[in-house]
Amino acid sequence: MTHPVLPPVLLPPGSTIGILGGGQLGRMSALAAAALGYRCHVFAPEDDSPGMQVAAARTVAAYTDAAALAAFAAAVDVVTFEFENVPAATLDAIAPLVPCRPGVAALRIGQDRVAEKRFFEQAGIPVGPWRAVHSLAELESGIAELGLPAVLKTTRMGYDGRGQAVLRAPGDAAEAFARLAPHPLILEAFIPFAKEVSAIAARGVDGQVVTFDAVENRHAHHILDLSFAPALVPDEVALQARAHVAALATALELVGVLALELFLLPDGTLLANEMAPRPHNSGHWTMDACHHGQFELHMRAVAGLPLPEPGRHADAVMKNLVGPESFAAWPTLAAAADVALHLYGKAEARTGRKLGHATRLLPAGTLRDTPDAELLSPL
């Protein structure tokens, strides 16, 4: 049998995609890759992680293990990552050996909030007032400039409400500065937003960019609880969110999927909050409500395949199953005809841990006119 000659960036079916990180995002990425005919090799420090359970191969080693990284790079055809807290030095070690997508530049920016804010500004995407904080004196001067309340955050590793403190009075500064580490920190003005909106883009190796519909997010205990697709916002706001994430993906020269979280102010202004240069929790609904979901488009981009338009065919409400109480509803969700249930295979149902998600599908165009009580049943 003769096979067509493929462009040099296009991986043929049967190739192996390496994934750094073994969490649920790696799991869903590996499943999407398998549907496209690819094998996945997951590299992570934890054995039997959700991603490893569905991968063709695994390496259990520290991200700093040079020998393990070299062997991993030799066993795969391209590498991606499932979360942005993989050390940049890890990609530096393997980038000379195998293509890495989306790449170390996007990783470095995505894991440092100060670099992220600066990059947003350089890309022309509005952000709220902020200050880098290297000392208690800088924190106090930042508070004087930005006012209170304000939010003090670590520049690295914080997520789902971790690594941050809300400052409501001048006396809060010293304790928060001493508690949060490592330094430097970042001080952000408190934004009185009306809604949080997020948008997701996928960018291919040829620079082609496609975007998903913007969604509205609601949180519980600083963790994403619900995403409504499409976002219940004016059309011009939704289009602006998509334009911002597309511009950011282009400015980063990213190859893969990028999520951008934004604050919607009462006057209709959008301010960028954070980005994630990988598939994102607020895009899980795309797996079931679109012809091509975020994980498929991410793996298509990583493999050099063309990127089709997502093609949303339904409205959706995505519910995170966080902790044992929420997870306990899985039998009811599994029995609901209009709910797609995704469980992550995690062995321990700890409080605050994301254990799965459920997406309720509705006929396209009905979300806006459906009361919340009806939308959220049986979620």
mmCIF file with all atom_site columns, N, CA and C in Angstrom, residues 64-132:
data_model
loop_
_atom_site.group_PDB
_atom_site.id
_atom_site.type_symbol
_atom_site.label_atom_id
_atom_site.label_alt_id
_atom_site.label_comp_id
_atom_site.label_asym_id
_atom_site.label_entity_id
_atom_site.label_seq_id
_atom_site.pdbx_PDB_ins_code
_atom_site.Cartn_x
_atom_site.Cartn_y
_atom_site.Cartn_z
_atom_site.occupancy
_atom_site.B_iso_or_equiv
_atom_site.pdbx_formal_charge
_atom_site.auth_seq_id
_atom_site.auth_comp_id
_atom_site.auth_asym_id
_atom_site.auth_atom_id
_atom_site.pdbx_PDB_model_num
ATOM 1   N N  . THR A 1 64  ? 12.392 16.866 36.543 1.00 0.00 ? 64  THR A N  1
ATOM 2   C CA . THR A 1 64  ? 13.808 17.246 36.513 1.00 0.00 ? 64  THR A CA 1
ATOM 3   C C  . THR A 1 64  ? 14.731 16.073 36.190 1.00 0.00 ? 64  THR A C  1
ATOM 4   N N  . ASP A 1 65  ? 14.180 14.906 35.909 1.00 0.00 ? 65  ASP A N  1
ATOM 5   C CA . ASP A 1 65  ? 14.974 13.713 35.643 1.00 0.00 ? 65  ASP A CA 1
ATOM 6   C C  . ASP A 1 65  ? 15.470 13.750 34.198 1.00 0.00 ? 65  ASP A C  1
ATOM 7   N N  . ALA A 1 66  ? 16.709 14.164 33.999 1.00 0.00 ? 66  ALA A N  1
ATOM 8   C CA . ALA A 1 66  ? 17.244 14.383 32.647 1.00 0.00 ? 66  ALA A CA 1
ATOM 9   C C  . ALA A 1 66  ? 17.246 13.108 31.822 1.00 0.00 ? 66  ALA A C  1
ATOM 10  N N  . ALA A 1 67  ? 17.629 11.984 32.415 1.00 0.00 ? 67  ALA A N  1
ATOM 11  C CA . ALA A 1 67  ? 17.690 10.727 31.673 1.00 0.00 ? 67  ALA A CA 1
ATOM 12  C C  . ALA A 1 67  ? 16.297 10.278 31.245 1.00 0.00 ? 67  ALA A C  1
ATOM 13  N N  . ALA A 1 68  ? 15.324 10.403 32.149 1.00 0.00 ? 68  ALA A N  1
ATOM 14  C CA . ALA A 1 68  ? 13.950 10.017 31.821 1.00 0.00 ? 68  ALA A CA 1
ATOM 15  C C  . ALA A 1 68  ? 13.367 10.919 30.740 1.00 0.00 ? 68  ALA A C  1
ATOM 16  N N  . LEU A 1 69  ? 13.683 12.209 30.807 1.00 0.00 ? 69  LEU A N  1
ATOM 17  C CA . LEU A 1 69  ? 13.188 13.148 29.793 1.00 0.00 ? 69  LEU A CA 1
ATOM 18  C C  . LEU A 1 69  ? 13.780 12.829 28.423 1.00 0.00 ? 69  LEU A C  1
ATOM 19  N N  . ALA A 1 70  ? 15.064 12.492 28.367 1.00 0.00 ? 70  ALA A N  1
ATOM 20  C CA . ALA A 1 70  ? 15.704 12.150 27.090 1.00 0.00 ? 70  ALA A CA 1
ATOM 21  C C  . ALA A 1 70  ? 15.091 10.885 26.497 1.00 0.00 ? 70  ALA A C  1
ATOM 22  N N  . ALA A 1 71  ? 14.832 9.896  27.338 1.00 0.00 ? 71  ALA A N  1
ATOM 23  C CA . ALA A 1 71  ? 14.211 8.660  26.848 1.00 0.00 ? 71  ALA A CA 1
ATOM 24  C C  . ALA A 1 71  ? 12.786 8.916  26.378 1.00 0.00 ? 71  ALA A C  1
ATOM 25  N N  . PHE A 1 72  ? 12.072 9.761  27.102 1.00 0.00 ? 72  PHE A N  1
ATOM 26  C CA . PHE A 1 72  ? 10.707 10.150 26.714 1.00 0.00 ? 72  PHE A CA 1
ATOM 27  C C  . PHE A 1 72  ? 10.720 10.844 25.358 1.00 0.00 ? 72  PHE A C  1
ATOM 28  N N  . ALA A 1 73  ? 11.608 11.805 25.178 1.00 0.00 ? 73  ALA A N  1
ATOM 29  C CA . ALA A 1 73  ? 11.686 12.536 23.915 1.00 0.00 ? 73  ALA A CA 1
ATOM 30  C C  . ALA A 1 73  ? 12.002 11.597 22.756 1.00 0.00 ? 73  ALA A C  1
ATOM 31  N N  . ALA A 1 74  ? 12.838 10.589 22.994 1.00 0.00 ? 74  ALA A N  1
ATOM 32  C CA . ALA A 1 74  ? 13.199 9.640  21.935 1.00 0.00 ? 74  ALA A CA 1
ATOM 33  C C  . ALA A 1 74  ? 12.039 8.728  21.563 1.00 0.00 ? 74  ALA A C  1
ATOM 34  N N  . ALA A 1 75  ? 11.053 8.597  22.463 1.00 0.00 ? 75  ALA A N  1
ATOM 35  C CA . ALA A 1 75  ? 9.951  7.658  22.244 1.00 0.00 ? 75  ALA A CA 1
ATOM 36  C C  . ALA A 1 75  ? 8.724  8.300  21.617 1.00 0.00 ? 75  ALA A C  1
ATOM 37  N N  . VAL A 1 76  ? 8.739  9.634  21.437 1.00 0.00 ? 76  VAL A N  1
ATOM 38  C CA . VAL A 1 76  ? 7.552  10.325 20.935 1.00 0.00 ? 76  VAL A CA 1
ATOM 39  C C  . VAL A 1 76  ? 7.912  11.157 19.709 1.00 0.00 ? 76  VAL A C  1
ATOM 40  N N  . ASP A 1 77  ? 6.877  11.598 19.001 1.00 0.00 ? 77  ASP A N  1
ATOM 41  C CA . ASP A 1 77  ? 7.079  12.389 17.789 1.00 0.00 ? 77  ASP A CA 1
ATOM 42  C C  . ASP A 1 77  ? 6.846  13.879 17.996 1.00 0.00 ? 77  ASP A C  1
ATOM 43  N N  . VAL A 1 78  ? 6.131  14.241 19.033 1.00 0.00 ? 78  VAL A N  1
ATOM 44  C CA . VAL A 1 78  ? 5.865  15.638 19.382 1.00 0.00 ? 78  VAL A CA 1
ATOM 45  C C  . VAL A 1 78  ? 5.452  15.642 20.847 1.00 0.00 ? 78  VAL A C  1
ATOM 46  N N  . VAL A 1 79  ? 5.629  16.773 21.524 1.00 0.00 ? 79  VAL A N  1
ATOM 47  C CA . VAL A 1 79  ? 5.312  16.875 22.951 1.00 0.00 ? 79  VAL A CA 1
ATOM 48  C C  . VAL A 1 79  ? 4.392  18.057 23.188 1.00 0.00 ? 79  VAL A C  1
ATOM 49  N N  . THR A 1 80  ? 3.421  17.874 24.077 1.00 0.00 ? 80  THR A N  1
ATOM 50  C CA . THR A 1 80  ? 2.600  18.970 24.565 1.00 0.00 ? 80  THR A CA 1
ATOM 51  C C  . THR A 1 80  ? 2.523  18.847 26.089 1.00 0.00 ? 80  THR A C  1
ATOM 52  N N  . PHE A 1 81  ? 1.828  19.778 26.744 1.00 0.00 ? 81  PHE A N  1
ATOM 53  C CA . PHE A 1 81  ? 1.665  19.704 28.198 1.00 0.00 ? 81  PHE A CA 1
ATOM 54  C C  . PHE A 1 81  ? 0.218  19.962 28.552 1.00 0.00 ? 81  PHE A C  1
ATOM 55  N N  . GLU A 1 82  ? -0.226 19.402 29.680 1.00 0.00 ? 82  GLU A N  1
ATOM 56  C CA . GLU A 1 82  ? -1.634 19.504 30.055 1.00 0.00 ? 82  GLU A CA 1
ATOM 57  C C  . GLU A 1 82  ? -1.874 20.533 31.159 1.00 0.00 ? 82  GLU A C  1
ATOM 58  N N  . PHE A 1 83  ? -0.835 21.079 31.725 1.00 0.00 ? 83  PHE A N  1
ATOM 59  C CA . PHE A 1 83  ? -0.993 22.182 32.670 1.00 0.00 ? 83  PHE A CA 1
ATOM 60  C C  . PHE A 1 83  ? 0.282  23.002 32.666 1.00 0.00 ? 83  PHE A C  1
ATOM 61  N N  . GLU A 1 84  ? 0.147  24.289 33.032 1.00 0.00 ? 84  GLU A N  1
ATOM 62  C CA . GLU A 1 84  ? 1.266  25.200 32.814 1.00 0.00 ? 84  GLU A CA 1
ATOM 63  C C  . GLU A 1 84  ? 2.245  25.260 33.979 1.00 0.00 ? 84  GLU A C  1
ATOM 64  N N  . ASN A 1 85  ? 2.106  24.370 34.963 1.00 0.00 ? 85  ASN A N  1
ATOM 65  C CA . ASN A 1 85  ? 3.073  24.344 36.057 1.00 0.00 ? 85  ASN A CA 1
ATOM 66  C C  . ASN A 1 85  ? 4.176  23.315 35.851 1.00 0.00 ? 85  ASN A C  1
ATOM 67  N N  . VAL A 1 86  ? 4.256  22.733 34.657 1.00 0.00 ? 86  VAL A N  1
ATOM 68  C CA . VAL A 1 86  ? 5.443  21.961 34.292 1.00 0.00 ? 86  VAL A CA 1
ATOM 69  C C  . VAL A 1 86  ? 6.630  22.928 34.252 1.00 0.00 ? 86  VAL A C  1
ATOM 70  N N  . PRO A 1 87  ? 7.760  22.623 34.869 1.00 0.00 ? 87  PRO A N  1
ATOM 71  C CA . PRO A 1 87  ? 8.889  23.559 34.848 1.00 0.00 ? 87  PRO A CA 1
ATOM 72  C C  . PRO A 1 87  ? 9.317  23.891 33.416 1.00 0.00 ? 87  PRO A C  1
ATOM 73  N N  . ALA A 1 88  ? 9.574  25.170 33.171 1.00 0.00 ? 88  ALA A N  1
ATOM 74  C CA . ALA A 1 88  ? 10.046 25.572 31.847 1.00 0.00 ? 88  ALA A CA 1
ATOM 75  C C  . ALA A 1 88  ? 11.349 24.864 31.494 1.00 0.00 ? 88  ALA A C  1
ATOM 76  N N  . ALA A 1 89  ? 12.166 24.573 32.500 1.00 0.00 ? 89  ALA A N  1
ATOM 77  C CA . ALA A 1 89  ? 13.424 23.872 32.250 1.00 0.00 ? 89  ALA A CA 1
ATOM 78  C C  . ALA A 1 89  ? 13.200 22.485 31.665 1.00 0.00 ? 89  ALA A C  1
ATOM 79  N N  . THR A 1 90  ? 12.047 21.892 31.957 1.00 0.00 ? 90  THR A N  1
ATOM 80  C CA . THR A 1 90  ? 11.719 20.583 31.386 1.00 0.00 ? 90  THR A CA 1
ATOM 81  C C  . THR A 1 90  ? 11.589 20.691 29.871 1.00 0.00 ? 90  THR A C  1
ATOM 82  N N  . LEU A 1 91  ? 10.865 21.714 29.404 1.00 0.00 ? 91  LEU A N  1
ATOM 83  C CA . LEU A 1 91  ? 10.740 21.911 27.959 1.00 0.00 ? 91  LEU A CA 1
ATOM 84  C C  . LEU A 1 91  ? 12.064 22.332 27.347 1.00 0.00 ? 91  LEU A C  1
ATOM 85  N N  . ASP A 1 92  ? 12.840 23.124 28.078 1.00 0.00 ? 92  ASP A N  1
ATOM 86  C CA . ASP A 1 92  ? 14.164 23.502 27.569 1.00 0.00 ? 92  ASP A CA 1
ATOM 87  C C  . ASP A 1 92  ? 15.015 22.258 27.300 1.00 0.00 ? 92  ASP A C  1
ATOM 88  N N  . ALA A 1 93  ? 14.866 21.236 28.154 1.00 0.00 ? 93  ALA A N  1
ATOM 89  C CA . ALA A 1 93  ? 15.685 20.033 28.019 1.00 0.00 ? 93  ALA A CA 1
ATOM 90  C C  . ALA A 1 93  ? 15.277 19.187 26.824 1.00 0.00 ? 93  ALA A C  1
ATOM 91  N N  . ILE A 1 94  ? 13.984 19.167 26.499 1.00 0.00 ? 94  ILE A N  1
ATOM 92  C CA . ILE A 1 94  ? 13.541 18.275 25.428 1.00 0.00 ? 94  ILE A CA 1
ATOM 93  C C  . ILE A 1 94  ? 13.282 18.976 24.103 1.00 0.00 ? 94  ILE A C  1
ATOM 94  N N  . ALA A 1 95  ? 13.164 20.323 24.120 1.00 0.00 ? 95  ALA A N  1
ATOM 95  C CA . ALA A 1 95  ? 12.880 21.043 22.872 1.00 0.00 ? 95  ALA A CA 1
ATOM 96  C C  . ALA A 1 95  ? 13.936 20.816 21.789 1.00 0.00 ? 95  ALA A C  1
ATOM 97  N N  . PRO A 1 96  ? 15.238 20.667 22.116 1.00 0.00 ? 96  PRO A N  1
ATOM 98  C CA . PRO A 1 96  ? 16.204 20.365 21.055 1.00 0.00 ? 96  PRO A CA 1
ATOM 99  C C  . PRO A 1 96  ? 16.054 18.963 20.473 1.00 0.00 ? 96  PRO A C  1
ATOM 100 N N  . LEU A 1 97  ? 15.284 18.103 21.155 1.00 0.00 ? 97  LEU A N  1
ATOM 101 C CA . LEU A 1 97  ? 15.195 16.698 20.766 1.00 0.00 ? 97  LEU A CA 1
ATOM 102 C C  . LEU A 1 97  ? 13.919 16.367 20.003 1.00 0.00 ? 97  LEU A C  1
ATOM 103 N N  . VAL A 1 98  ? 12.842 17.108 20.263 1.00 0.00 ? 98  VAL A N  1
ATOM 104 C CA . VAL A 1 98  ? 11.539 16.788 19.684 1.00 0.00 ? 98  VAL A CA 1
ATOM 105 C C  . VAL A 1 98  ? 10.703 18.071 19.666 1.00 0.00 ? 98  VAL A C  1
ATOM 106 N N  . PRO A 1 99  ? 9.826  18.264 18.660 1.00 0.00 ? 99  PRO A N  1
ATOM 107 C CA . PRO A 1 99  ? 8.989  19.474 18.651 1.00 0.00 ? 99  PRO A CA 1
ATOM 108 C C  . PRO A 1 99  ? 8.120  19.551 19.905 1.00 0.00 ? 99  PRO A C  1
ATOM 109 N N  . CYS A 1 100 ? 8.011  20.746 20.479 1.00 0.00 ? 100 CYS A N  1
ATOM 110 C CA . CYS A 1 100 ? 7.198  20.988 21.677 1.00 0.00 ? 100 CYS A CA 1
ATOM 111 C C  . CYS A 1 100 ? 6.134  22.027 21.336 1.00 0.00 ? 100 CYS A C  1
ATOM 112 N N  . ARG A 1 101 ? 4.878  21.656 21.486 1.00 0.00 ? 101 ARG A N  1
ATOM 113 C CA . ARG A 1 101 ? 3.780  22.556 21.159 1.00 0.00 ? 101 ARG A CA 1
ATOM 114 C C  . ARG A 1 101 ? 2.794  22.577 22.317 1.00 0.00 ? 101 ARG A C  1
ATOM 115 N N  . PRO A 1 102 ? 2.408  23.762 22.826 1.00 0.00 ? 102 PRO A N  1
ATOM 116 C CA . PRO A 1 102 ? 2.550  25.075 22.209 1.00 0.00 ? 102 PRO A CA 1
ATOM 117 C C  . PRO A 1 102 ? 3.908  25.730 22.324 1.00 0.00 ? 102 PRO A C  1
ATOM 118 N N  . GLY A 1 103 ? 4.813  25.226 23.129 1.00 0.00 ? 103 GLY A N  1
ATOM 119 C CA . GLY A 1 103 ? 6.151  25.804 23.164 1.00 0.00 ? 103 GLY A CA 1
ATOM 120 C C  . GLY A 1 103 ? 6.494  26.424 24.487 1.00 0.00 ? 103 GLY A C  1
ATOM 121 N N  . VAL A 1 104 ? 7.801  26.638 24.688 1.00 0.00 ? 104 VAL A N  1
ATOM 122 C CA . VAL A 1 104 ? 8.283  27.092 25.988 1.00 0.00 ? 104 VAL A CA 1
ATOM 123 C C  . VAL A 1 104 ? 7.930  28.547 26.248 1.00 0.00 ? 104 VAL A C  1
ATOM 124 N N  . ALA A 1 105 ? 7.824  29.384 25.211 1.00 0.00 ? 105 ALA A N  1
ATOM 125 C CA . ALA A 1 105 ? 7.494  30.797 25.436 1.00 0.00 ? 105 ALA A CA 1
ATOM 126 C C  . ALA A 1 105 ? 6.107  30.936 26.045 1.00 0.00 ? 105 ALA A C  1
ATOM 127 N N  . ALA A 1 106 ? 5.125  30.221 25.479 1.00 0.00 ? 106 ALA A N  1
ATOM 128 C CA . ALA A 1 106 ? 3.771  30.273 26.021 1.00 0.00 ? 106 ALA A CA 1
ATOM 129 C C  . ALA A 1 106 ? 3.735  29.724 27.436 1.00 0.00 ? 106 ALA A C  1
ATOM 130 N N  . LEU A 1 107 ? 4.517  28.671 27.695 1.00 0.00 ? 107 LEU A N  1
ATOM 131 C CA . LEU A 1 107 ? 4.567  28.092 29.030 1.00 0.00 ? 107 LEU A CA 1
ATOM 132 C C  . LEU A 1 107 ? 5.113  29.095 30.033 1.00 0.00 ? 107 LEU A C  1
ATOM 133 N N  . ARG A 1 108 ? 6.226  29.746 29.691 1.00 0.00 ? 108 ARG A N  1
ATOM 134 C CA . ARG A 1 108 ? 6.850  30.690 30.622 1.00 0.00 ? 108 ARG A CA 1
ATOM 135 C C  . ARG A 1 108 ? 5.904  31.839 30.958 1.00 0.00 ? 108 ARG A C  1
ATOM 136 N N  . ILE A 1 109 ? 5.235  32.373 29.957 1.00 0.00 ? 109 ILE A N  1
ATOM 137 C CA . ILE A 1 109 ? 4.319  33.489 30.199 1.00 0.00 ? 109 ILE A CA 1
ATOM 138 C C  . ILE A 1 109 ? 3.118  33.022 31.001 1.00 0.00 ? 109 ILE A C  1
ATOM 139 N N  . GLY A 1 110 ? 2.597  31.842 30.678 1.00 0.00 ? 110 GLY A N  1
ATOM 140 C CA . GLY A 1 110 ? 1.405  31.352 31.343 1.00 0.00 ? 110 GLY A CA 1
ATOM 141 C C  . GLY A 1 110 ? 1.610  30.976 32.791 1.00 0.00 ? 110 GLY A C  1
ATOM 142 N N  . GLN A 1 111 ? 2.847  30.768 33.224 1.00 0.00 ? 111 GLN A N  1
ATOM 143 C CA . GLN A 1 111 ? 3.075  30.364 34.610 1.00 0.00 ? 111 GLN A CA 1
ATOM 144 C C  . GLN A 1 111 ? 3.594  31.504 35.488 1.00 0.00 ? 111 GLN A C  1
ATOM 145 N N  . ASP A 1 112 ? 3.577  32.720 34.973 1.00 0.00 ? 112 ASP A N  1
ATOM 146 C CA . ASP A 1 112 ? 4.036  33.881 35.746 1.00 0.00 ? 112 ASP A CA 1
ATOM 147 C C  . ASP A 1 112 ? 3.034  35.015 35.545 1.00 0.00 ? 112 ASP A C  1
ATOM 148 N N  . ARG A 1 113 ? 2.328  35.389 36.606 1.00 0.00 ? 113 ARG A N  1
ATOM 149 C CA . ARG A 1 113 ? 1.244  36.364 36.467 1.00 0.00 ? 113 ARG A CA 1
ATOM 150 C C  . ARG A 1 113 ? 1.750  37.752 36.066 1.00 0.00 ? 113 ARG A C  1
ATOM 151 N N  . VAL A 1 114 ? 2.939  38.131 36.492 1.00 0.00 ? 114 VAL A N  1
ATOM 152 C CA . VAL A 1 114 ? 3.470  39.434 36.087 1.00 0.00 ? 114 VAL A CA 1
ATOM 153 C C  . VAL A 1 114 ? 3.789  39.425 34.594 1.00 0.00 ? 114 VAL A C  1
ATOM 154 N N  . ALA A 1 115 ? 4.476  38.391 34.129 1.00 0.00 ? 115 ALA A N  1
ATOM 155 C CA . ALA A 1 115 ? 4.765  38.275 32.695 1.00 0.00 ? 115 ALA A CA 1
ATOM 156 C C  . ALA A 1 115 ? 3.478  38.223 31.892 1.00 0.00 ? 115 ALA A C  1
ATOM 157 N N  . GLU A 1 116 ? 2.483  37.554 32.423 1.00 0.00 ? 116 GLU A N  1
ATOM 158 C CA . GLU A 1 116 ? 1.188  37.425 31.756 1.00 0.00 ? 116 GLU A CA 1
ATOM 159 C C  . GLU A 1 116 ? 0.516  38.791 31.593 1.00 0.00 ? 116 GLU A C  1
ATOM 160 N N  . LYS A 1 117 ? 0.469  39.567 32.667 1.00 0.00 ? 117 LYS A N  1
ATOM 161 C CA . LYS A 1 117 ? -0.150 40.894 32.595 1.00 0.00 ? 117 LYS A CA 1
ATOM 162 C C  . LYS A 1 117 ? 0.580  41.779 31.577 1.00 0.00 ? 117 LYS A C  1
ATOM 163 N N  . ARG A 1 118 ? 1.905  41.734 31.613 1.00 0.00 ? 118 ARG A N  1
ATOM 164 C CA . ARG A 1 118 ? 2.676  42.546 30.667 1.00 0.00 ? 118 ARG A CA 1
ATOM 165 C C  . ARG A 1 118 ? 2.401  42.125 29.229 1.00 0.00 ? 118 ARG A C  1
ATOM 166 N N  . PHE A 1 119 ? 2.276  40.817 29.022 1.00 0.00 ? 119 PHE A N  1
ATOM 167 C CA . PHE A 1 119 ? 2.024  40.336 27.662 1.00 0.00 ? 119 PHE A CA 1
ATOM 168 C C  . PHE A 1 119 ? 0.631  40.741 27.192 1.00 0.00 ? 119 PHE A C  1
ATOM 169 N N  . PHE A 1 120 ? -0.356 40.671 28.068 1.00 0.00 ? 120 PHE A N  1
ATOM 170 C CA . PHE A 1 120 ? -1.692 41.155 27.705 1.00 0.00 ? 120 PHE A CA 1
ATOM 171 C C  . PHE A 1 120 ? -1.624 42.598 27.219 1.00 0.00 ? 120 PHE A C  1
ATOM 172 N N  . GLU A 1 121 ? -0.928 43.420 27.985 1.00 0.00 ? 121 GLU A N  1
ATOM 173 C CA . GLU A 1 121 ? -0.842 44.841 27.623 1.00 0.00 ? 121 GLU A CA 1
ATOM 174 C C  . GLU A 1 121 ? -0.135 45.024 26.291 1.00 0.00 ? 121 GLU A C  1
ATOM 175 N N  . GLN A 1 122 ? 0.946  44.274 26.069 1.00 0.00 ? 122 GLN A N  1
ATOM 176 C CA . GLN A 1 122 ? 1.671  44.372 24.801 1.00 0.00 ? 122 GLN A CA 1
ATOM 177 C C  . GLN A 1 122 ? 0.808  43.921 23.627 1.00 0.00 ? 122 GLN A C  1
ATOM 178 N N  . ALA A 1 123 ? -0.091 42.967 23.868 1.00 0.00 ? 123 ALA A N  1
ATOM 179 C CA . ALA A 1 123 ? -0.964 42.458 22.812 1.00 0.00 ? 123 ALA A CA 1
ATOM 180 C C  . ALA A 1 123 ? -2.201 43.330 22.618 1.00 0.00 ? 123 ALA A C  1
ATOM 181 N N  . GLY A 1 124 ? -2.323 44.388 23.406 1.00 0.00 ? 124 GLY A N  1
ATOM 182 C CA . GLY A 1 124 ? -3.455 45.301 23.254 1.00 0.00 ? 124 GLY A CA 1
ATOM 183 C C  . GLY A 1 124 ? -4.734 44.825 23.903 1.00 0.00 ? 124 GLY A C  1
ATOM 184 N N  . ILE A 1 125 ? -4.621 43.927 24.872 1.00 0.00 ? 125 ILE A N  1
ATOM 185 C CA . ILE A 1 125 ? -5.800 43.399 25.560 1.00 0.00 ? 125 ILE A CA 1
ATOM 186 C C  . ILE A 1 125 ? -5.902 44.088 26.922 1.00 0.00 ? 125 ILE A C  1
ATOM 187 N N  . PRO A 1 126 ? -7.010 44.769 27.204 1.00 0.00 ? 126 PRO A N  1
ATOM 188 C CA . PRO A 1 126 ? -7.118 45.547 28.445 1.00 0.00 ? 126 PRO A CA 1
ATOM 189 C C  . PRO A 1 126 ? -7.039 44.672 29.691 1.00 0.00 ? 126 PRO A C  1
ATOM 190 N N  . VAL A 1 127 ? -6.398 45.195 30.732 1.00 0.00 ? 127 VAL A N  1
ATOM 191 C CA . VAL A 1 127 ? -6.331 44.535 32.035 1.00 0.00 ? 127 VAL A CA 1
ATOM 192 C C  . VAL A 1 127 ? -6.651 45.555 33.110 1.00 0.00 ? 127 VAL A C  1
ATOM 193 N N  . GLY A 1 128 ? -6.994 45.067 34.288 1.00 0.00 ? 128 GLY A N  1
ATOM 194 C CA . GLY A 1 128 ? -7.209 45.947 35.420 1.00 0.00 ? 128 GLY A CA 1
ATOM 195 C C  . GLY A 1 128 ? -5.893 46.462 35.977 1.00 0.00 ? 128 GLY A C  1
ATOM 196 N N  . PRO A 1 129 ? -5.918 47.472 36.826 1.00 0.00 ? 129 PRO A N  1
ATOM 197 C CA . PRO A 1 129 ? -4.688 48.000 37.438 1.00 0.00 ? 129 PRO A CA 1
ATOM 198 C C  . PRO A 1 129 ? -3.984 46.935 38.269 1.00 0.00 ? 129 PRO A C  1
ATOM 199 N N  . TRP A 1 130 ? -2.648 46.910 38.192 1.00 0.00 ? 130 TRP A N  1
ATOM 200 C CA . TRP A 1 130 ? -1.871 45.923 38.936 1.00 0.00 ? 130 TRP A CA 1
ATOM 201 C C  . TRP A 1 130 ? -0.485 46.479 39.227 1.00 0.00 ? 130 TRP A C  1
ATOM 202 N N  . ARG A 1 131 ? 0.196  45.860 40.193 1.00 0.00 ? 131 ARG A N  1
ATOM 203 C CA . ARG A 1 131 ? 1.562  46.237 40.528 1.00 0.00 ? 131 ARG A CA 1
ATOM 204 C C  . ARG A 1 131 ? 2.346  44.976 40.911 1.00 0.00 ? 131 ARG A C  1
ATOM 205 N N  . ALA A 1 132 ? 3.583  44.899 40.464 1.00 0.00 ? 132 ALA A N  1
ATOM 206 C CA . ALA A 1 132 ? 4.486  43.856 40.948 1.00 0.00 ? 132 ALA A CA 1
ATOM 207 C C  . ALA A 1 132 ? 4.948  44.234 42.347 1.00 0.00 ? 132 ALA A C  1
#
